[in-house]
Short mmCIF file of C-alpha atoms in Angstrom, two decimals:
data_model
loop_
_atom_site.label_atom_id
_atom_site.label_comp_id
_atom_site.label_asym_id
_atom_site.label_seq_id
_atom_site.Cartn_x
_atom_site.Cartn_y
_atom_site.Cartn_z
CA MET A 1 -15.20 189.17 -8.04
CA VAL A 2 -14.37 192.08 -5.70
CA ARG A 3 -16.05 190.24 -2.83
CA THR A 4 -13.97 187.09 -3.51
CA PHE A 5 -10.76 189.13 -3.66
CA SER A 6 -11.62 190.86 -0.37
CA LEU A 7 -12.34 187.53 1.31
CA VAL A 8 -9.04 186.05 0.09
CA ALA A 9 -7.13 189.16 1.24
CA MET A 10 -8.73 188.94 4.72
CA VAL A 11 -7.86 185.23 5.02
CA LEU A 12 -4.25 185.89 3.99
CA MET A 13 -3.92 188.75 6.51
CA PHE A 14 -5.36 186.54 9.26
CA CYS A 15 -2.98 183.68 8.41
CA ALA A 16 0.04 185.98 8.32
CA GLY A 17 -0.95 187.43 11.68
CA ALA A 18 -1.50 183.98 13.16
CA LEU A 19 1.90 182.82 11.93
CA ALA A 20 3.60 185.90 13.38
CA ASP A 21 1.85 185.25 16.70
CA THR A 22 3.29 181.73 16.86
CA ASP A 23 6.92 182.78 16.29
CA PRO A 24 8.10 185.14 19.04
CA PHE A 25 11.13 186.19 16.96
CA ILE A 26 9.00 187.95 14.35
CA GLY A 27 9.27 191.73 14.66
CA LYS A 28 11.73 194.59 14.87
CA TRP A 29 14.47 194.49 17.54
CA LYS A 30 16.89 197.24 18.59
CA LEU A 31 20.18 196.61 20.41
CA ASP A 32 20.28 197.90 23.99
CA MET A 33 23.98 198.69 24.43
CA ARG A 34 23.70 199.19 28.20
CA ARG A 35 22.42 195.64 28.75
CA SER A 36 24.74 194.04 26.22
CA LYS A 37 28.24 192.65 26.83
CA TYR A 38 30.81 192.83 24.04
CA PRO A 39 34.61 192.68 24.09
CA ALA A 40 36.10 196.19 24.28
CA GLY A 41 35.59 198.17 21.09
CA SER A 42 33.47 195.58 19.29
CA CYS A 43 29.92 196.65 20.25
CA PRO A 44 27.98 198.28 17.43
CA LYS A 45 26.95 201.90 17.98
CA THR A 46 23.51 200.90 16.72
CA MET A 47 21.99 197.65 15.48
CA VAL A 48 18.49 196.79 14.35
CA ILE A 49 17.24 193.32 13.45
CA VAL A 50 13.99 192.72 11.58
CA MET A 51 12.54 189.22 11.26
CA GLU A 52 9.46 188.31 9.25
CA ALA A 53 7.67 185.01 8.85
CA ALA A 54 8.80 182.93 5.88
CA GLU A 55 7.81 179.43 4.84
CA GLN A 56 8.82 177.12 7.72
CA GLY A 57 11.22 179.75 9.05
CA VAL A 58 12.21 183.37 9.02
CA TRP A 59 13.42 186.20 6.80
CA TYR A 60 16.18 188.02 8.70
CA HIS A 61 17.62 191.48 8.03
CA SER A 62 20.09 193.39 10.21
CA ASP A 63 21.73 196.81 10.00
CA ALA A 64 24.69 197.63 12.26
CA VAL A 65 26.77 200.81 12.51
CA TYR A 66 30.09 200.85 14.36
CA ASN A 67 31.98 203.66 16.10
CA ASN A 68 34.58 203.73 13.30
CA GLY A 69 31.80 204.48 10.79
CA GLY A 70 31.74 200.96 9.39
CA GLU A 71 28.38 199.43 8.53
CA ILE A 72 27.20 195.88 8.05
CA HIS A 73 23.90 194.96 6.45
CA ALA A 74 22.97 191.29 6.28
CA GLN A 75 19.94 189.30 5.22
CA TYR A 76 18.81 185.75 4.63
CA THR A 77 15.79 183.49 4.55
CA ALA A 78 16.17 180.23 6.47
CA GLY A 79 14.03 177.43 7.79
CA TYR A 80 14.33 176.07 11.32
CA ASP A 81 15.36 172.69 9.88
CA GLY A 82 19.15 173.03 10.22
CA LYS A 83 19.75 173.42 6.48
CA GLU A 84 22.31 176.05 5.50
CA ALA A 85 21.11 179.33 4.03
CA MET A 86 23.23 181.90 2.24
CA VAL A 87 23.72 185.21 4.06
CA MET A 88 24.03 188.26 1.82
CA SER A 89 25.52 191.67 2.54
CA ALA A 90 26.08 194.75 0.42
CA ARG A 91 29.61 193.43 -0.23
CA GLY A 92 28.56 189.90 -1.18
CA PHE A 93 28.19 186.62 0.66
CA LEU A 94 28.87 186.23 4.38
CA LEU A 95 29.18 182.97 6.33
CA PRO A 96 26.20 180.66 5.69
CA VAL A 97 23.81 180.11 8.60
CA SER A 98 21.69 177.18 9.72
CA LEU A 99 18.86 177.56 12.23
CA LYS A 100 17.47 175.01 14.68
CA ARG A 101 14.64 175.64 17.11
CA GLU A 102 15.40 174.31 20.60
CA GLY A 103 12.11 175.42 22.10
CA PRO A 104 9.24 177.85 21.49
CA ARG A 105 11.43 180.82 22.47
CA VAL A 106 14.92 179.49 21.62
CA VAL A 107 16.70 179.27 18.26
CA VAL A 108 20.33 178.33 17.68
CA ALA A 109 22.07 179.82 14.64
CA SER A 110 25.28 178.12 13.48
CA TYR A 111 27.68 179.86 11.11
CA SER A 112 30.07 177.71 9.06
CA ARG A 113 33.23 178.11 7.03
CA GLY A 114 34.42 175.18 4.96
CA MET A 115 32.16 172.59 6.63
CA GLN A 116 33.30 173.72 10.10
CA VAL A 117 31.10 175.66 12.56
CA VAL A 118 32.97 178.84 13.49
CA ALA A 119 30.28 180.66 15.50
CA ILE A 120 27.11 179.76 17.35
CA SER A 121 24.43 182.26 18.36
CA ARG A 122 21.75 181.24 20.84
CA ARG A 123 18.70 183.49 20.52
CA VAL A 124 16.20 183.57 23.38
CA VAL A 125 13.02 185.67 23.55
CA SER A 126 11.87 186.56 27.06
CA LYS A 127 8.58 185.13 28.34
CA ASP A 128 6.92 188.54 28.05
CA GLY A 129 8.19 188.88 24.44
CA LYS A 130 9.83 192.26 25.07
CA PHE A 131 13.48 191.21 24.92
CA MET A 132 15.64 188.98 22.76
CA THR A 133 19.07 187.94 24.03
CA ILE A 134 21.62 186.68 21.52
CA THR A 135 24.65 184.97 23.04
CA THR A 136 27.33 184.31 20.43
CA THR A 137 30.43 182.19 20.93
CA SER A 138 33.16 182.30 18.30
CA SER A 139 36.93 182.18 17.98
CA ASP A 140 39.06 185.18 17.13
CA ALA A 141 41.93 185.09 14.60
CA SER A 142 44.29 183.56 17.19
CA GLY A 143 41.79 180.81 18.11
CA LYS A 144 40.79 182.38 21.44
CA LYS A 145 37.09 181.85 22.31
CA THR A 146 35.05 185.04 22.50
CA THR A 147 31.52 185.42 23.82
CA THR A 148 29.22 188.36 23.16
CA VAL A 149 25.80 188.97 24.64
CA GLY A 150 23.48 191.27 22.71
CA VAL A 151 20.23 192.28 24.37
CA TYR A 152 17.57 193.57 22.00
CA VAL A 153 14.33 195.39 22.78
CA ARG A 154 11.21 194.80 20.69
CA GLN A 155 10.21 197.97 18.82
#
């Protein structure tokens, strides 16, 4: 019985490790403010993203702290199939997200409001797996397009 349990545990650990090895987004990422480009005053003071393997996709969790003391914590589980997933924060629901893989190191996240895409984030992991760049295009309250580039370092 103990031997069977140990064998099952080893197989599960191997499979989880193999799955993490196939998805370069899996891991802990920290925002590098010096390499990132945000509109004035909008860059978080700190931001950490953690992604873990989930069935056919990823479990995502982020923590951001801003210079004004504000904090945003978000999490979701989504597949790479383009289906919408609910994004939760400490204050309730945020905009739903849908993920689509464009290549082995590229994922596009689309955020919608009322059946209309309001922001698109293109996530790219570097060939060496050390950096993740997230380029987000959205519109501000006046309808003006805004682009941010967040560069994250694998921890």
